Amino acid sequence: MKTHSPIEDALLLILEKRFRDHAHRHKGLNWQRVADLLHADRDLWIAVAGMDATGGEPDVVKLGEGANAWAYVDCSAESPIGRRSLCYDDQALAERKENKPAGSAVGMAHEMGITLLNEAEYLSLQQVGPFDRKTSGWILTTPEMRKLGGALFGDHRFNRTFFYHNTAQSYYGARGFRAYKKLMLIN
């Protein structure tokens, strides 16, 4: 992807500054390699731009082990402000009869081309955090739990990461969602 507009150039500078300012999040990875991926992959660029526009402050983090574990992840201190007050998924949104939220976390993530963090990924992110000390975020929930009407969310309090459950139709002003977009790094 070649940047053509001042807005795209400005975002690239923001991403580079964030990458350099938080080098502890991606030890062993250099900016040029990441920039090359952003230039080459339009879907990655669009997803990262959307993450940034909704307050996610995306940065590169390793979620798990192996070369394919690198991803752009929401690294805002609290859940992204442009992705709060959402129920868990579109099924929950459809089932809610009164006081419907504007949308769902899973639906919005799908539209943006990003994926909600699961429990292991959320714990991995907290190793470079802490994040969500005043807010919380929906967590990718197993189909088994979802069939029972529930969904998971997490936060970080008292120097510890916690996971909780709620009905999937619930939504709160301080609950959003964190997500990621994988980087396809070739060794």
PDB file of C-alpha atoms in Angstrom:
ATOM      1  CA  MET A   1       0.000   0.000   0.000  1.00  0.00           C
ATOM      2  CA  LYS A   2       1.414   3.371  -0.931  1.00  0.00           C
ATOM      3  CA  THR A   3       0.194   6.185   1.214  1.00  0.00           C
ATOM      4  CA  HIS A   4      -1.424   8.800  -0.972  1.00  0.00           C
ATOM      5  CA  SER A   5      -3.125  11.159   1.429  1.00  0.00           C
ATOM      6  CA  PRO A   6      -1.933  13.328   4.287  1.00  0.00           C
ATOM      7  CA  ILE A   7      -4.290  11.369   6.573  1.00  0.00           C
ATOM      8  CA  GLU A   8      -2.631   8.049   5.692  1.00  0.00           C
ATOM      9  CA  ASP A   9       0.824   9.581   6.053  1.00  0.00           C
ATOM     10  CA  ALA A  10      -0.159  10.999   9.455  1.00  0.00           C
ATOM     11  CA  LEU A  11      -1.411   7.607  10.664  1.00  0.00           C
ATOM     12  CA  LEU A  12       1.789   5.909   9.533  1.00  0.00           C
ATOM     13  CA  LEU A  13       3.793   8.430  11.580  1.00  0.00           C
ATOM     14  CA  ILE A  14       1.568   7.788  14.622  1.00  0.00           C
ATOM     15  CA  LEU A  15       2.025   4.020  14.276  1.00  0.00           C
ATOM     16  CA  GLU A  16       5.788   4.404  13.921  1.00  0.00           C
ATOM     17  CA  LYS A  17       6.017   6.666  16.981  1.00  0.00           C
ATOM     18  CA  ARG A  18       3.882   4.281  19.047  1.00  0.00           C
ATOM     19  CA  PHE A  19       6.037   1.353  17.883  1.00  0.00           C
ATOM     20  CA  ARG A  20       9.248   3.138  18.920  1.00  0.00           C
ATOM     21  CA  ASP A  21       7.831   4.526  22.192  1.00  0.00           C
ATOM     22  CA  HIS A  22       6.718   1.058  23.332  1.00  0.00           C
ATOM     23  CA  ALA A  23       9.614  -1.105  22.127  1.00  0.00           C
ATOM     24  CA  HIS A  24       9.107  -3.496  25.069  1.00  0.00           C
ATOM     25  CA  ARG A  25       5.911  -4.748  23.370  1.00  0.00           C
ATOM     26  CA  HIS A  26       7.747  -6.153  20.341  1.00  0.00           C
ATOM     27  CA  LYS A  27      11.358  -6.951  21.207  1.00  0.00           C
ATOM     28  CA  GLY A  28      13.277  -8.297  18.244  1.00  0.00           C
ATOM     29  CA  LEU A  29      11.005  -6.783  15.611  1.00  0.00           C
ATOM     30  CA  ASN A  30      12.015  -3.732  13.603  1.00  0.00           C
ATOM     31  CA  TRP A  31       9.736  -0.975  12.340  1.00  0.00           C
ATOM     32  CA  GLN A  32      10.692  -1.310   8.679  1.00  0.00           C
ATOM     33  CA  ARG A  33       9.454  -4.898   8.608  1.00  0.00           C
ATOM     34  CA  VAL A  34       6.090  -3.802  10.020  1.00  0.00           C
ATOM     35  CA  ALA A  35       5.870  -0.778   7.714  1.00  0.00           C
ATOM     36  CA  ASP A  36       6.519  -3.026   4.713  1.00  0.00           C
ATOM     37  CA  LEU A  37       3.579  -5.222   5.747  1.00  0.00           C
ATOM     38  CA  LEU A  38       1.320  -2.190   6.131  1.00  0.00           C
ATOM     39  CA  HIS A  39       2.339  -1.011   2.661  1.00  0.00           C
ATOM     40  CA  ALA A  40       1.780  -4.437   1.098  1.00  0.00           C
ATOM     41  CA  ASP A  41      -1.495  -5.502   2.736  1.00  0.00           C
ATOM     42  CA  ARG A  42      -4.476  -3.177   2.199  1.00  0.00           C
ATOM     43  CA  ASP A  43      -6.733  -5.270   4.499  1.00  0.00           C
ATOM     44  CA  LEU A  44      -4.192  -4.929   7.313  1.00  0.00           C
ATOM     45  CA  TRP A  45      -3.951  -1.181   6.716  1.00  0.00           C
ATOM     46  CA  ILE A  46      -7.746  -0.718   6.774  1.00  0.00           C
ATOM     47  CA  ALA A  47      -8.121  -2.804   9.939  1.00  0.00           C
ATOM     48  CA  VAL A  48      -5.346  -0.959  11.797  1.00  0.00           C
ATOM     49  CA  ALA A  49      -6.719   2.421  10.676  1.00  0.00           C
ATOM     50  CA  GLY A  50     -10.149   1.421  11.997  1.00  0.00           C
ATOM     51  CA  MET A  51      -8.665   0.245  15.282  1.00  0.00           C
ATOM     52  CA  ASP A  52      -6.921   3.593  15.680  1.00  0.00           C
ATOM     53  CA  ALA A  53      -9.977   5.630  14.652  1.00  0.00           C
ATOM     54  CA  THR A  54     -12.100   3.938  17.356  1.00  0.00           C
ATOM     55  CA  GLY A  55      -9.549   4.653  20.098  1.00  0.00           C
ATOM     56  CA  GLY A  56      -7.719   1.328  20.212  1.00  0.00           C
ATOM     57  CA  GLU A  57      -4.197   2.775  19.895  1.00  0.00           C
ATOM     58  CA  PRO A  58      -3.058  -0.357  18.013  1.00  0.00           C
ATOM     59  CA  ASP A  59       0.517  -1.550  18.379  1.00  0.00           C
ATOM     60  CA  VAL A  60       2.407  -4.735  17.553  1.00  0.00           C
ATOM     61  CA  VAL A  61       2.304  -7.395  20.271  1.00  0.00           C
ATOM     62  CA  LYS A  62       3.104 -11.097  20.290  1.00  0.00           C
ATOM     63  CA  LEU A  63       0.018 -13.082  21.295  1.00  0.00           C
ATOM     64  CA  GLY A  64       1.368 -16.516  22.111  1.00  0.00           C
ATOM     65  CA  GLU A  65       4.359 -18.409  20.736  1.00  0.00           C
ATOM     66  CA  GLY A  66       5.902 -18.673  17.278  1.00  0.00           C
ATOM     67  CA  ALA A  67       6.610 -16.334  14.402  1.00  0.00           C
ATOM     68  CA  ASN A  68       2.923 -16.181  13.430  1.00  0.00           C
ATOM     69  CA  ALA A  69       1.883 -14.853  16.853  1.00  0.00           C
ATOM     70  CA  TRP A  70       2.636 -11.203  15.989  1.00  0.00           C
ATOM     71  CA  ALA A  71      -0.437  -9.007  15.626  1.00  0.00           C
ATOM     72  CA  TYR A  72      -1.630  -5.435  15.737  1.00  0.00           C
ATOM     73  CA  VAL A  73      -3.522  -5.322  19.058  1.00  0.00           C
ATOM     74  CA  ASP A  74      -5.521  -2.622  20.842  1.00  0.00           C
ATOM     75  CA  CYS A  75      -3.115  -1.159  23.411  1.00  0.00           C
ATOM     76  CA  SER A  76      -5.154   1.767  24.734  1.00  0.00           C
ATOM     77  CA  ALA A  77      -4.976   1.927  28.533  1.00  0.00           C
ATOM     78  CA  GLU A  78      -8.746   1.409  28.766  1.00  0.00           C
ATOM     79  CA  SER A  79     -11.161  -0.313  26.399  1.00  0.00           C
ATOM     80  CA  PRO A  80     -11.388   1.594  23.097  1.00  0.00           C
ATOM     81  CA  ILE A  81     -13.861   4.422  23.631  1.00  0.00           C
ATOM     82  CA  GLY A  82     -15.347   4.098  20.133  1.00  0.00           C
ATOM     83  CA  ARG A  83     -16.208   0.457  20.810  1.00  0.00           C
ATOM     84  CA  ARG A  84     -18.133   0.579  24.081  1.00  0.00           C
ATOM     85  CA  SER A  85     -21.791   0.136  25.052  1.00  0.00           C
ATOM     86  CA  LEU A  86     -22.197  -2.908  22.790  1.00  0.00           C
ATOM     87  CA  CYS A  87     -23.783  -6.253  23.556  1.00  0.00           C
ATOM     88  CA  TYR A  88     -21.726  -9.357  22.781  1.00  0.00           C
ATOM     89  CA  ASP A  89     -22.950 -10.506  19.332  1.00  0.00           C
ATOM     90  CA  ASP A  90     -25.643  -9.941  16.717  1.00  0.00           C
ATOM     91  CA  GLN A  91     -27.813 -12.758  18.102  1.00  0.00           C
ATOM     92  CA  ALA A  92     -27.861 -10.985  21.481  1.00  0.00           C
ATOM     93  CA  LEU A  93     -28.653  -7.691  19.742  1.00  0.00           C
ATOM     94  CA  ALA A  94     -31.598  -9.277  17.915  1.00  0.00           C
ATOM     95  CA  GLU A  95     -32.901 -10.889  21.120  1.00  0.00           C
ATOM     96  CA  ARG A  96     -32.807  -7.639  23.076  1.00  0.00           C
ATOM     97  CA  LYS A  97     -36.293  -6.116  22.926  1.00  0.00           C
ATOM     98  CA  GLU A  98     -35.850  -2.866  24.884  1.00  0.00           C
ATOM     99  CA  ASN A  99     -33.034  -0.333  25.206  1.00  0.00           C
ATOM    100  CA  LYS A 100     -31.015  -1.871  22.402  1.00  0.00           C
ATOM    101  CA  PRO A 101     -27.382  -0.801  22.115  1.00  0.00           C
ATOM    102  CA  ALA A 102     -26.061   0.578  18.830  1.00  0.00           C
ATOM    103  CA  GLY A 103     -24.514  -2.763  17.905  1.00  0.00           C
ATOM    104  CA  SER A 104     -22.528  -5.766  19.035  1.00  0.00           C
ATOM    105  CA  ALA A 105     -18.849  -6.377  19.716  1.00  0.00           C
ATOM    106  CA  VAL A 106     -18.605  -9.410  17.427  1.00  0.00           C
ATOM    107  CA  GLY A 107     -20.532  -7.641  14.655  1.00  0.00           C
ATOM    108  CA  MET A 108     -18.416  -4.499  14.833  1.00  0.00           C
ATOM    109  CA  ALA A 109     -15.191  -6.538  14.896  1.00  0.00           C
ATOM    110  CA  HIS A 110     -16.333  -8.434  11.806  1.00  0.00           C
ATOM    111  CA  GLU A 111     -17.125  -5.196   9.965  1.00  0.00           C
ATOM    112  CA  MET A 112     -13.676  -3.849  10.875  1.00  0.00           C
ATOM    113  CA  GLY A 113     -11.863  -7.047   9.810  1.00  0.00           C
ATOM    114  CA  ILE A 114     -10.492  -7.715  13.302  1.00  0.00           C
ATOM    115  CA  THR A 115     -10.928 -10.511  15.861  1.00  0.00           C
ATOM    116  CA  LEU A 116     -11.864 -10.283  19.538  1.00  0.00           C
ATOM    117  CA  LEU A 117      -9.175 -11.511  21.933  1.00  0.00           C
ATOM    118  CA  ASN A 118      -9.813 -14.883  23.541  1.00  0.00           C
ATOM    119  CA  GLU A 119      -8.869 -15.611  27.169  1.00  0.00           C
ATOM    120  CA  ALA A 120      -5.302 -16.725  26.401  1.00  0.00           C
ATOM    121  CA  GLU A 121      -4.680 -13.737  24.110  1.00  0.00           C
ATOM    122  CA  TYR A 122      -6.092 -11.320  26.694  1.00  0.00           C
ATOM    123  CA  LEU A 123      -3.768 -12.794  29.339  1.00  0.00           C
ATOM    124  CA  SER A 124      -0.853 -12.521  26.911  1.00  0.00           C
ATOM    125  CA  LEU A 125      -1.658  -8.856  26.284  1.00  0.00           C
ATOM    126  CA  GLN A 126      -1.756  -8.186  30.026  1.00  0.00           C
ATOM    127  CA  GLN A 127       1.897  -9.295  30.184  1.00  0.00           C
ATOM    128  CA  VAL A 128       2.833  -6.054  28.360  1.00  0.00           C
ATOM    129  CA  GLY A 129       0.097  -3.988  30.094  1.00  0.00           C
ATOM    130  CA  PRO A 130      -1.729  -3.642  32.368  1.00  0.00           C
ATOM    131  CA  PHE A 131      -4.866  -2.746  30.445  1.00  0.00           C
ATOM    132  CA  ASP A 132      -8.504  -2.206  31.465  1.00  0.00           C
ATOM    133  CA  ARG A 133      -7.886  -1.036  35.025  1.00  0.00           C
ATOM    134  CA  LYS A 134     -11.094   1.056  34.985  1.00  0.00           C
ATOM    135  CA  THR A 135     -13.021  -0.526  32.102  1.00  0.00           C
ATOM    136  CA  SER A 136     -13.664  -4.051  30.849  1.00  0.00           C
ATOM    137  CA  GLY A 137     -13.828  -5.792  27.507  1.00  0.00           C
ATOM    138  CA  TRP A 138     -15.810  -8.586  25.892  1.00  0.00           C
ATOM    139  CA  ILE A 139     -13.741 -11.743  25.340  1.00  0.00           C
ATOM    140  CA  LEU A 140     -14.248 -14.200  22.481  1.00  0.00           C
ATOM    141  CA  THR A 141     -16.586 -16.745  24.026  1.00  0.00           C
ATOM    142  CA  THR A 142     -16.831 -20.460  23.288  1.00  0.00           C
ATOM    143  CA  PRO A 143     -19.867 -21.620  21.293  1.00  0.00           C
ATOM    144  CA  GLU A 144     -20.850 -23.874  24.221  1.00  0.00           C
ATOM    145  CA  MET A 145     -21.116 -20.951  26.638  1.00  0.00           C
ATOM    146  CA  ARG A 146     -22.782 -18.780  24.029  1.00  0.00           C
ATOM    147  CA  LYS A 147     -25.492 -21.439  23.426  1.00  0.00           C
ATOM    148  CA  LEU A 148     -26.343 -21.108  27.102  1.00  0.00           C
ATOM    149  CA  GLY A 149     -26.846 -17.341  26.694  1.00  0.00           C
ATOM    150  CA  GLY A 150     -23.632 -16.172  28.311  1.00  0.00           C
ATOM    151  CA  ALA A 151     -20.506 -14.373  27.240  1.00  0.00           C
ATOM    152  CA  LEU A 152     -17.155 -13.560  28.868  1.00  0.00           C
ATOM    153  CA  PHE A 153     -15.523 -10.260  29.658  1.00  0.00           C
ATOM    154  CA  GLY A 154     -12.280  -9.383  31.368  1.00  0.00           C
ATOM    155  CA  ASP A 155     -10.452  -6.619  33.188  1.00  0.00           C
ATOM    156  CA  HIS A 156      -7.332  -6.016  35.251  1.00  0.00           C
ATOM    157  CA  ARG A 157      -7.721  -5.081  38.924  1.00  0.00           C
ATOM    158  CA  PHE A 158      -5.497  -5.418  41.987  1.00  0.00           C
ATOM    159  CA  ASN A 159      -2.503  -6.406  39.804  1.00  0.00           C
ATOM    160  CA  ARG A 160      -4.431  -9.386  38.467  1.00  0.00           C
ATOM    161  CA  THR A 161      -6.452 -10.214  35.354  1.00  0.00           C
ATOM    162  CA  PHE A 162     -10.009 -11.395  35.955  1.00  0.00           C
ATOM    163  CA  PHE A 163     -12.594 -13.042  33.700  1.00  0.00           C
ATOM    164  CA  TYR A 164     -16.304 -12.840  34.386  1.00  0.00           C
ATOM    165  CA  HIS A 165     -19.549 -13.815  32.728  1.00  0.00           C
ATOM    166  CA  ASN A 166     -22.670 -11.906  31.797  1.00  0.00           C
ATOM    167  CA  THR A 167     -25.663 -12.441  29.583  1.00  0.00           C
ATOM    168  CA  ALA A 168     -24.683 -11.714  25.992  1.00  0.00           C
ATOM    169  CA  GLN A 169     -27.449  -9.088  25.687  1.00  0.00           C
ATOM    170  CA  SER A 170     -25.985  -6.901  28.446  1.00  0.00           C
ATOM    171  CA  TYR A 171     -24.003  -3.771  27.686  1.00  0.00           C
ATOM    172  CA  TYR A 172     -22.308  -1.093  29.767  1.00  0.00           C
ATOM    173  CA  GLY A 173     -20.744   2.283  29.072  1.00  0.00           C
ATOM    174  CA  ALA A 174     -17.398   1.086  30.427  1.00  0.00           C
ATOM    175  CA  ARG A 175     -17.357  -2.251  28.556  1.00  0.00           C
ATOM    176  CA  GLY A 176     -15.907  -2.378  25.076  1.00  0.00           C
ATOM    177  CA  PHE A 177     -13.752  -4.925  23.331  1.00  0.00           C
ATOM    178  CA  ARG A 178     -10.121  -5.390  22.400  1.00  0.00           C
ATOM    179  CA  ALA A 179      -9.184  -7.058  19.175  1.00  0.00           C
ATOM    180  CA  TYR A 180      -6.297  -7.874  16.881  1.00  0.00           C
ATOM    181  CA  LYS A 181      -5.273  -8.253  13.265  1.00  0.00           C
ATOM    182  CA  LYS A 182      -2.553 -10.824  12.578  1.00  0.00           C
ATOM    183  CA  LEU A 183       0.708  -9.865  10.874  1.00  0.00           C
ATOM    184  CA  MET A 184       1.868 -12.367   8.283  1.00  0.00           C
ATOM    185  CA  LEU A 185       5.600 -12.260   8.960  1.00  0.00           C
ATOM    186  CA  ILE A 186       7.807 -14.441   6.816  1.00  0.00           C
ATOM    187  CA  ASN A 187      11.070 -15.496   8.439  1.00  0.00           C
TER     188      ASN A 187
END
